[in-house]
Amino acid sequence: MILEGILAVCQPLTILWIAIGVAVGIIFGAIPGLTATMAIVMFLPVTYSMSASQGIAMLMALYIGGISGGLISAILLNIPGTPSSVATCFDGKPMANKGQAGKALGTGVVFSFVGTLIGIAILIVLAPILCEFALKFQAYEYCALALFSLSMVVALTGTDMPKGLISAVLGALLATVGLAPIDSRPRFTFDLYQLNYGFALVVLLIGLFAISEVMSFAESVRKKQDFTIEQNVKMKGAGFTFAEFIAQIPNAIVSALIGVGIGILPGIGGGVSCMISYTVSKNTSKHRELYGTGIMDGVVASETANNATIGGAVIPLLSLGIPGDPATAMLLGGLMIHNVAPGPLIYEKNGAVVYAIFTAMLVAAVFMLLFMLWGMRFFVSVLKIPKNYLLPIVMVLCGIGAIGNANQLFDTYVMVGFGLMAYLMIKAKIPTVPMILGFILGPTFEQNLRRVSQLASSDPFYNHPIFCVLIVATVLVVIFSVRANLKDAARERAEELNN
């Protein structure tokens, strides 16, 4: 299986698709507003005719390129290309202002590569262990796991916990549309045969992430945007010395472990991991007063963590079928389209594809390093392309992606409907990530809850220690989150009164 997976990626055409995927991903990551998720949305229909290994390899390449490309605009424009590069602005732009743009970019690229490698290494080790552990899961355990995952997502929405809960419940309700899982009774179909199988995950994700973004941009299309791009970018080698690289290794390892840990938690992603790792790096540094003035340490912490999050986010995706962030939610859709079912049995049923994914991620990481070190001038020039020319292409490809899912025009109407809904949610400051998790985990929870209700009399819950641990963990997460939110709200009120 391992050799079969490696050979599937080592085909010239697959390597070409990976190279294209990385280059396109970097461009989408570099342009503010076009994220790695949108790159995957846009190229999902392109993979329909490919083999599973080819298609998923390209999607992984888009993911890695998209997350890495965000550092370009973060350093040169002081605008993060993706949410994963927010913390890169803190020291990247000051370095560029001091005439060290090349060094900042080189640091970001090299440590993005290091973070990706550490994330992939942990993924390769942990994914089979988690799969083996998940084989012990039955109806009770899956029911508790769905609850735990949703509690984590809702809790991490911060002071907007009620809005996170609303979003998660809305996603779970959308998942109830169609035939019921056990008795096949139609629910909320309104006599439309197109809704018998419910809403497709891919159509929902395209609407949430691509259409809503186009609508948001249309709102500001007439506003003048004045970007001052640092044009004088000279890169010699990686831009820093070997001694500086060695000195940053402890910082990179800690940041990578934070990134992987955050990536494993469902629904969080690189935006949080880069901020946490930057904060940890600053608080544990001997020269914390220099953070924010333009030092390598800040760029290393942010870029290592956000790329390590990629490997972490793929761990629950492959072993449990639970995406770690919006981009892996799109990858879940891609896996389903190519008839690859993520979960504990993925190594038995699609082992070659799993090893192809690992190999493709390694190849994509190498392409990312090479493209960004030697092609930086090209990617910098891409920042000048107005989004007016890019977003219509995105819209067309989104429509093709929605129709291609089940060959029905109805899905394009659904896609636009979800896009409008996501746009209104953004306006109301309701997070959309809990909704995706609610949509994905809702059927798992419902199906297993029904089974549990049938088994409860003959197989009581206390015979399932994993179930008990997950329920206790869920309760603790909710209690501590509510407590933290109440403290934050009290502090905000006190600050308002003082002002």
Coordinates of C-alpha atoms in Angstrom, one line a residue:
M1 CA 0.0 0.0 0.0
I2 CA 2.8 2.4 0.9
L3 CA 4.7 1.8 -2.3
E4 CA 1.4 1.9 -4.3
G5 CA 0.6 5.3 -2.8
I6 CA 4.1 6.7 -3.4
L7 CA 4.1 5.5 -7.0
A8 CA 0.7 7.0 -7.6
V9 CA 2.1 10.4 -6.8
C10 CA 5.4 9.9 -8.6
Q11 CA 3.7 10.0 -12.0
P12 CA 4.7 12.9 -14.2
L13 CA 1.1 14.1 -14.6
T14 CA 0.4 14.0 -10.9
I15 CA 3.6 15.9 -10.1
L16 CA 2.6 18.5 -12.7
W17 CA -0.9 18.9 -11.1
I18 CA 0.8 19.3 -7.7
A19 CA 3.1 22.0 -9.0
I20 CA 0.2 23.8 -10.6
G21 CA -1.8 23.4 -7.3
V22 CA 1.0 24.9 -5.2
A23 CA 1.5 27.9 -7.6
V24 CA -2.2 28.6 -7.8
G25 CA -2.5 28.2 -4.0
I26 CA 0.3 30.7 -3.4
I27 CA -1.4 33.2 -5.6
F28 CA -4.7 32.8 -3.8
G29 CA -3.0 33.0 -0.5
A30 CA -1.0 36.1 -1.5
I31 CA -4.0 38.1 -2.7
P32 CA -5.9 39.5 0.3
G33 CA -9.5 38.1 0.4
L34 CA -8.7 35.0 -1.7
T35 CA -8.0 32.2 0.8
A36 CA -6.8 28.6 0.5
T37 CA -10.3 27.5 1.0
M38 CA -11.5 29.5 -2.1
A39 CA -8.6 28.0 -4.1
I40 CA -9.8 24.5 -3.2
V41 CA -13.4 25.5 -4.0
M42 CA -12.4 26.9 -7.4
F43 CA -10.3 23.8 -8.5
L44 CA -12.6 21.1 -7.0
P45 CA -14.5 20.7 -10.3
V46 CA -11.2 20.4 -12.2
T47 CA -10.5 17.2 -10.1
Y48 CA -13.8 15.5 -11.0
S49 CA -12.3 13.7 -14.0
M50 CA -9.0 12.8 -12.2
S51 CA -8.2 9.6 -10.3
A52 CA -8.6 9.8 -6.5
S53 CA -4.8 10.1 -6.0
Q54 CA -4.4 12.8 -8.6
G55 CA -7.4 14.9 -7.5
I56 CA -6.7 14.7 -3.8
A57 CA -2.9 15.4 -4.4
M58 CA -3.8 18.6 -6.2
L59 CA -6.3 19.7 -3.5
M60 CA -3.6 19.1 -0.9
A61 CA -1.1 21.2 -3.0
L62 CA -3.7 24.0 -3.1
Y63 CA -4.1 23.8 0.7
I64 CA -0.3 24.0 1.4
G65 CA 0.3 26.7 -1.2
G66 CA -2.7 28.8 0.0
I67 CA -1.6 28.8 3.6
S68 CA 2.0 29.6 2.8
G69 CA 1.2 32.4 0.3
G70 CA -0.4 34.5 2.9
L71 CA 2.9 35.6 4.2
I72 CA 3.7 37.6 1.0
S73 CA 1.0 40.2 1.5
A74 CA 1.4 40.1 5.3
I75 CA 5.0 41.2 4.9
L76 CA 4.8 43.5 1.9
L77 CA 1.3 45.1 2.4
N78 CA 0.8 44.6 6.1
I79 CA -2.5 42.9 5.1
P80 CA -2.6 39.1 5.8
G81 CA -3.4 37.2 2.6
T82 CA -5.2 34.6 4.7
P83 CA -6.3 34.6 8.4
S84 CA -3.4 32.2 9.1
S85 CA -0.9 35.0 8.5
V86 CA -2.3 37.6 10.8
A87 CA 0.5 37.4 13.3
T88 CA 3.1 37.5 10.5
C89 CA 2.2 41.2 10.0
F90 CA 3.4 42.1 13.5
D91 CA 7.1 41.7 12.7
G92 CA 7.1 41.0 9.0
K93 CA 6.1 44.5 7.9
P94 CA 8.4 46.3 10.4
M95 CA 11.3 44.1 9.0
A96 CA 10.3 45.2 5.4
N97 CA 10.2 48.9 6.6
K98 CA 13.7 48.5 7.9
G99 CA 14.9 47.3 4.4
Q100 CA 14.8 43.6 5.4
A101 CA 11.9 42.5 3.2
G102 CA 14.0 39.8 1.6
K103 CA 15.1 38.4 5.0
A104 CA 11.5 38.5 6.3
L105 CA 10.2 36.7 3.2
G106 CA 13.0 34.1 3.3
T107 CA 12.4 33.5 7.0
G108 CA 8.7 33.1 6.4
V109 CA 9.2 30.7 3.5
V110 CA 11.8 28.5 5.1
F111 CA 10.1 28.2 8.4
S112 CA 6.7 27.6 6.7
F113 CA 8.5 24.6 5.0
V114 CA 9.9 23.5 8.4
G115 CA 6.4 23.8 10.0
T116 CA 4.8 21.8 7.2
L117 CA 7.4 19.0 7.5
I118 CA 6.9 18.7 11.3
G119 CA 3.1 18.7 10.8
I120 CA 3.3 16.0 8.1
A121 CA 5.7 13.9 10.3
I122 CA 3.3 14.0 13.3
L123 CA 0.4 13.3 10.9
I124 CA 2.1 10.1 9.6
V125 CA 2.7 8.9 13.2
L126 CA -0.6 9.9 14.9
A127 CA -3.2 9.2 12.1
P128 CA -2.9 5.4 12.2
I129 CA -2.8 5.4 16.1
L130 CA -6.0 7.5 16.2
C131 CA -7.6 5.2 13.5
E132 CA -6.8 2.1 15.6
F133 CA -8.2 3.8 18.7
A134 CA -11.3 4.9 16.8
L135 CA -12.1 1.3 15.8
K136 CA -13.3 0.8 19.4
F137 CA -15.9 3.5 18.8
Q138 CA -19.6 2.3 18.7
A139 CA -22.8 4.3 18.7
Y140 CA -22.3 5.6 22.3
E141 CA -18.8 6.8 21.5
Y142 CA -19.7 8.5 18.2
C143 CA -22.6 10.2 19.8
A144 CA -20.3 11.6 22.6
L145 CA -17.6 12.5 20.1
A146 CA -20.0 14.6 18.0
L147 CA -21.1 16.5 21.1
F148 CA -17.5 17.0 22.3
S149 CA -16.4 18.4 18.8
L150 CA -19.4 20.8 18.7
S151 CA -18.7 22.0 22.3
M152 CA -15.1 22.7 21.4
V153 CA -16.1 24.8 18.3
V154 CA -18.8 26.7 20.1
A155 CA -16.6 27.3 23.1
L156 CA -13.8 28.7 21.0
T157 CA -16.0 31.3 19.4
G158 CA -15.0 33.5 22.4
T159 CA -17.4 36.1 23.8
D160 CA -19.9 35.3 21.0
M161 CA -20.6 31.8 22.3
P162 CA -24.4 32.2 21.8
K163 CA -23.8 33.1 18.2
G164 CA -21.5 30.1 17.8
L165 CA -24.3 27.9 19.2
I166 CA -26.9 29.4 16.9
S167 CA -24.5 28.7 13.9
A168 CA -23.9 25.1 15.0
V169 CA -27.6 24.4 15.5
L170 CA -28.4 25.9 12.1
G171 CA -25.9 23.6 10.5
A172 CA -27.4 20.6 12.3
L173 CA -30.9 21.6 11.2
L174 CA -29.8 21.9 7.5
A175 CA -28.4 18.4 7.8
T176 CA -31.9 17.1 8.6
V177 CA -33.2 18.0 5.2
G178 CA -33.9 14.9 3.0
L179 CA -34.7 11.3 3.9
A180 CA -34.3 10.3 7.5
P181 CA -31.3 8.0 8.1
I182 CA -33.1 5.0 9.6
D183 CA -36.8 5.0 8.5
S184 CA -36.3 7.0 5.2
R185 CA -39.1 9.4 6.0
P186 CA -38.9 12.6 3.9
R187 CA -38.1 15.7 6.0
F188 CA -38.3 19.4 4.9
T189 CA -38.2 18.3 1.2
F190 CA -41.3 20.4 0.2
D191 CA -42.1 17.7 -2.5
L192 CA -38.8 18.6 -4.3
Y193 CA -37.1 15.4 -5.4
Q194 CA -33.8 17.3 -5.6
L195 CA -33.9 17.5 -1.8
N196 CA -34.5 13.8 -1.1
Y197 CA -30.8 13.2 -0.4
G198 CA -30.4 16.5 1.4
F199 CA -28.0 19.3 0.7
A200 CA -24.5 18.3 -0.6
L201 CA -21.6 19.3 1.6
V202 CA -19.6 20.6 -1.4
V203 CA -22.5 22.9 -2.5
L204 CA -22.9 24.2 1.1
L205 CA -19.1 24.9 1.4
I206 CA -19.0 26.7 -2.0
G207 CA -21.8 28.9 -1.0
L208 CA -20.4 29.7 2.5
F209 CA -16.9 30.4 1.5
A210 CA -16.8 31.5 -2.2
I211 CA -20.1 33.2 -3.0
S212 CA -20.3 35.1 0.3
E213 CA -16.7 36.4 -0.4
V214 CA -17.7 37.6 -3.8
M215 CA -20.8 39.3 -2.3
S216 CA -18.6 41.0 0.3
F217 CA -16.2 42.2 -2.4
A218 CA -19.1 43.5 -4.6
E219 CA -20.0 45.7 -1.6
S220 CA -16.7 47.5 -1.7
V221 CA -15.9 47.4 -5.4
R222 CA -16.3 51.1 -5.9
K223 CA -14.2 52.1 -2.9
K224 CA -10.7 53.1 -3.7
Q225 CA -8.1 50.7 -2.3
D226 CA -4.6 52.1 -2.0
F227 CA -2.1 49.4 -1.5
T228 CA 1.5 50.4 -1.0
I229 CA 3.5 47.4 -2.2
E230 CA 7.2 47.0 -1.2
Q231 CA 8.7 46.7 -4.6
N232 CA 12.4 46.6 -3.7
V233 CA 12.5 42.9 -2.8
K234 CA 15.9 41.4 -3.1
M235 CA 16.3 37.8 -2.1
K236 CA 19.8 36.3 -1.8
G237 CA 19.5 32.6 -0.8
A238 CA 17.1 32.3 2.1
G239 CA 18.0 35.9 3.3
F240 CA 19.5 34.8 6.7
T241 CA 22.6 33.1 8.0
F242 CA 22.9 29.4 9.1
A243 CA 23.7 30.6 12.6
E244 CA 20.4 32.5 12.7
F245 CA 18.6 29.4 11.4
I246 CA 20.1 27.3 14.2
A247 CA 19.1 29.9 16.8
Q248 CA 15.5 29.8 15.8
I249 CA 15.1 26.0 15.9
P250 CA 13.7 25.8 19.5
N251 CA 11.2 28.6 18.7
A252 CA 10.2 26.7 15.5
I253 CA 9.7 23.4 17.3
V254 CA 7.5 24.9 20.1
S255 CA 5.5 26.8 17.5
A256 CA 5.1 23.7 15.3
L257 CA 3.8 21.7 18.3
I258 CA 1.3 24.4 19.1
G259 CA 0.2 24.5 15.4
V260 CA -0.3 20.8 15.3
G261 CA -2.2 20.8 18.6
I262 CA -4.5 23.6 17.5
G263 CA -5.0 21.9 14.1
I264 CA -6.2 18.7 15.7
L265 CA -9.0 20.5 17.5
P266 CA -12.0 20.7 15.2
G267 CA -13.0 24.0 13.5
I268 CA -10.2 26.3 14.7
G269 CA -7.5 26.5 12.1
G270 CA -4.3 28.5 11.4
G271 CA -5.7 31.9 12.3
V272 CA -5.7 30.9 16.0
S273 CA -2.6 28.9 16.0
C274 CA -0.4 31.7 14.6
M275 CA -1.7 34.1 17.3
I276 CA -1.2 31.6 20.2
S277 CA 2.3 30.6 19.0
Y278 CA 3.3 34.3 18.6
T279 CA 2.0 35.1 22.1
V280 CA 3.9 32.1 23.6
S281 CA 7.1 33.0 21.7
K282 CA 6.9 36.6 22.9
N283 CA 6.1 35.7 26.5
T284 CA 8.9 33.1 26.8
S285 CA 11.5 35.2 25.0
K286 CA 14.5 36.9 26.7
H287 CA 13.9 40.0 24.5
R288 CA 10.2 40.3 24.4
E289 CA 10.3 44.1 24.2
L290 CA 11.7 43.7 20.6
Y291 CA 8.6 41.8 19.4
G292 CA 6.6 44.1 17.0
T293 CA 9.7 46.1 16.0
G294 CA 10.7 43.7 13.3
I295 CA 12.6 40.6 14.4
M296 CA 12.9 37.1 13.0
D297 CA 11.4 35.4 16.0
G298 CA 7.9 36.7 15.4
V299 CA 7.8 35.7 11.8
V300 CA 9.2 32.2 12.7
A301 CA 6.6 31.7 15.4
S302 CA 3.7 32.7 13.2
E303 CA 4.7 30.9 9.9
T304 CA 5.9 27.7 11.5
A305 CA 2.7 27.3 13.5
N306 CA 0.2 28.1 10.7
N307 CA 1.9 25.6 8.3
A308 CA 2.2 22.9 11.1
T309 CA -1.6 23.3 11.5
I310 CA -2.0 21.7 8.1
G311 CA -0.7 18.3 9.3
G312 CA -2.7 18.7 12.5
A313 CA -6.0 19.5 10.8
V314 CA -5.6 16.4 8.4
I315 CA -5.3 14.0 11.4
P316 CA -9.0 14.1 12.5
L317 CA -10.0 14.5 8.9
L318 CA -8.5 11.1 7.9
S319 CA -9.0 9.2 11.1
L320 CA -12.4 10.4 12.3
G321 CA -13.9 12.2 9.3
I322 CA -14.0 15.4 11.3
P323 CA -12.4 18.5 9.5
G324 CA -10.0 20.6 11.5
D325 CA -10.7 23.9 9.7
P326 CA -12.7 25.2 6.7
A327 CA -10.1 24.1 4.1
T328 CA -10.1 20.5 5.4
A329 CA -13.9 20.7 5.3
M330 CA -13.5 21.3 1.6
L331 CA -11.0 18.5 1.4
L332 CA -13.6 16.2 3.1
G333 CA -15.9 17.1 0.2
G334 CA -13.1 16.3 -2.3
L335 CA -12.5 12.9 -0.6
M336 CA -16.2 12.1 -0.8
I337 CA -16.4 13.0 -4.5
H338 CA -13.5 10.6 -5.2
N339 CA -15.3 7.8 -3.2
V340 CA -12.8 7.9 -0.3
A341 CA -14.6 7.6 3.0
P342 CA -12.5 9.1 5.9
G343 CA -12.8 7.3 9.2
P344 CA -11.2 4.5 11.3
L345 CA -11.3 2.1 8.3
I346 CA -9.6 4.4 5.8
Y347 CA -6.3 2.5 6.0
E348 CA -8.0 -0.8 5.2
K349 CA -10.3 0.5 2.4
N350 CA -8.2 3.3 0.9
G351 CA -4.7 2.7 2.3
A352 CA -3.0 3.6 -1.0
V353 CA -4.8 6.9 -1.2
V354 CA -3.8 7.8 2.3
Y355 CA -0.1 7.2 1.6
A356 CA -0.6 9.1 -1.7
I357 CA -1.9 12.0 0.4
F358 CA 1.2 11.9 2.7
T359 CA 3.6 11.8 -0.4
A360 CA 1.7 14.6 -2.1
M361 CA 2.0 16.8 0.9
L362 CA 5.7 16.2 1.1
V363 CA 6.1 17.0 -2.7
A364 CA 3.9 20.0 -2.4
A365 CA 6.0 21.3 0.6
V366 CA 9.2 21.1 -1.5
F367 CA 7.5 22.8 -4.5
M368 CA 6.3 25.6 -2.1
L369 CA 9.8 26.1 -0.9
L370 CA 11.3 26.2 -4.4
F371 CA 8.6 28.4 -5.9
M372 CA 8.6 31.0 -3.1
L373 CA 12.3 31.3 -2.8
W374 CA 13.0 31.6 -6.5
G375 CA 9.7 33.0 -7.8
M376 CA 9.0 35.6 -5.3
R377 CA 9.2 38.5 -7.8
F378 CA 6.4 36.9 -9.8
F379 CA 4.2 36.4 -6.8
V380 CA 4.8 40.0 -5.7
S381 CA 3.6 41.2 -9.1
V382 CA 0.4 39.1 -8.8
L383 CA -0.6 41.4 -5.9
K384 CA -1.3 44.1 -8.5
I385 CA -4.0 42.2 -10.3
P386 CA -7.4 43.7 -9.4
K387 CA -9.9 41.2 -7.9
N388 CA -12.5 42.5 -10.5
Y389 CA -10.8 40.2 -13.0
L390 CA -10.4 37.2 -10.7
L391 CA -13.8 36.9 -8.9
P392 CA -16.0 36.5 -12.1
I393 CA -13.8 33.5 -12.9
V394 CA -14.3 32.2 -9.4
M395 CA -18.1 32.6 -9.8
V396 CA -18.1 30.6 -13.0
L397 CA -16.0 27.8 -11.5
C398 CA -18.1 27.7 -8.4
G399 CA -21.2 27.2 -10.6
I400 CA -19.5 24.4 -12.5
G401 CA -18.4 22.8 -9.2
A402 CA -22.0 22.9 -7.8
I403 CA -23.5 21.5 -11.0
G404 CA -20.8 18.8 -11.3
N405 CA -21.6 17.5 -7.8
A406 CA -24.8 15.7 -8.9
N407 CA -25.4 17.0 -12.5
Q408 CA -28.4 19.2 -11.5
L409 CA -28.9 22.9 -12.0
F410 CA -30.9 23.0 -8.8
D411 CA -27.6 22.9 -6.8
T412 CA -26.5 26.3 -8.2
Y413 CA -29.7 27.9 -6.7
V414 CA -28.9 26.2 -3.4
M415 CA -25.3 27.5 -3.7
V416 CA -26.4 31.1 -4.2
G417 CA -28.9 30.7 -1.3
F418 CA -26.2 29.5 1.0
G419 CA -23.9 32.3 -0.2
L420 CA -26.6 34.9 0.7
M421 CA -27.2 33.2 4.0
A422 CA -23.4 33.3 4.8
Y423 CA -23.2 37.0 3.8
L424 CA -26.0 37.9 6.2
M425 CA -24.3 35.8 8.9
I426 CA -21.1 37.7 8.4
K427 CA -23.0 41.0 8.6
A428 CA -24.5 39.8 11.9
K429 CA -21.1 38.7 13.1
I430 CA -22.2 35.0 13.4
P431 CA -19.3 32.6 12.7
T432 CA -19.9 30.2 9.9
V433 CA -17.3 27.5 11.0
P434 CA -19.6 26.0 13.7
M435 CA -22.3 25.7 11.1
I436 CA -20.1 23.5 8.9
L437 CA -19.3 21.3 11.9
G438 CA -23.0 21.2 12.8
F439 CA -23.8 20.1 9.2
I440 CA -21.1 17.4 9.2
L441 CA -21.6 16.1 12.7
G442 CA -25.4 16.4 12.8
P443 CA -26.2 13.2 10.9
T444 CA -23.5 11.3 12.9
F445 CA -25.1 12.5 16.2
E446 CA -28.7 11.8 15.0
Q447 CA -28.0 8.3 13.6
N448 CA -26.0 7.2 16.7
L449 CA -28.4 8.8 19.1
R450 CA -31.2 6.7 17.6
R451 CA -29.1 3.5 17.9
V452 CA -28.3 4.4 21.5
S453 CA -32.0 4.8 22.3
Q454 CA -32.6 1.3 21.0
L455 CA -29.5 -0.2 22.9
A456 CA -29.9 1.7 26.2
S457 CA -32.0 -1.0 27.9
S458 CA -29.6 -3.9 27.1
D459 CA -26.3 -2.0 26.9
P460 CA -26.2 0.8 29.5
F461 CA -23.9 3.8 29.0
Y462 CA -21.6 2.9 32.0
N463 CA -20.3 0.0 30.0
H464 CA -18.6 2.5 27.7
P465 CA -15.7 4.3 29.5
I466 CA -14.8 6.3 26.3
F467 CA -18.3 7.6 26.2
C468 CA -18.2 8.6 29.9
V469 CA -14.8 10.4 29.4
L470 CA -16.0 12.3 26.4
I471 CA -19.2 13.4 28.1
V472 CA -17.3 14.6 31.2
A473 CA -14.8 16.4 28.9
T474 CA -17.7 18.1 27.1
V475 CA -19.3 19.3 30.4
L476 CA -15.9 20.6 31.5
V477 CA -15.3 22.5 28.2
V478 CA -18.8 24.1 28.5
I479 CA -18.3 25.1 32.2
F480 CA -14.8 26.6 31.7
S481 CA -15.9 28.4 28.5
V482 CA -19.0 29.9 30.1
R483 CA -16.8 31.0 33.1
A484 CA -14.1 32.5 30.8
N485 CA -16.8 34.3 28.7
L486 CA -18.4 35.8 31.8
K487 CA -15.0 37.0 33.0
D488 CA -14.3 38.6 29.6
A489 CA -17.7 40.3 29.5
A490 CA -17.2 41.6 33.0
R491 CA -13.8 43.0 32.1
E492 CA -15.2 44.7 28.9
R493 CA -17.9 46.3 31.0
A494 CA -15.4 47.5 33.5
E495 CA -13.2 49.0 30.7
E496 CA -16.2 50.8 29.2
L497 CA -17.1 52.3 32.6
N498 CA -13.5 53.5 33.2
N499 CA -13.5 55.1 29.7

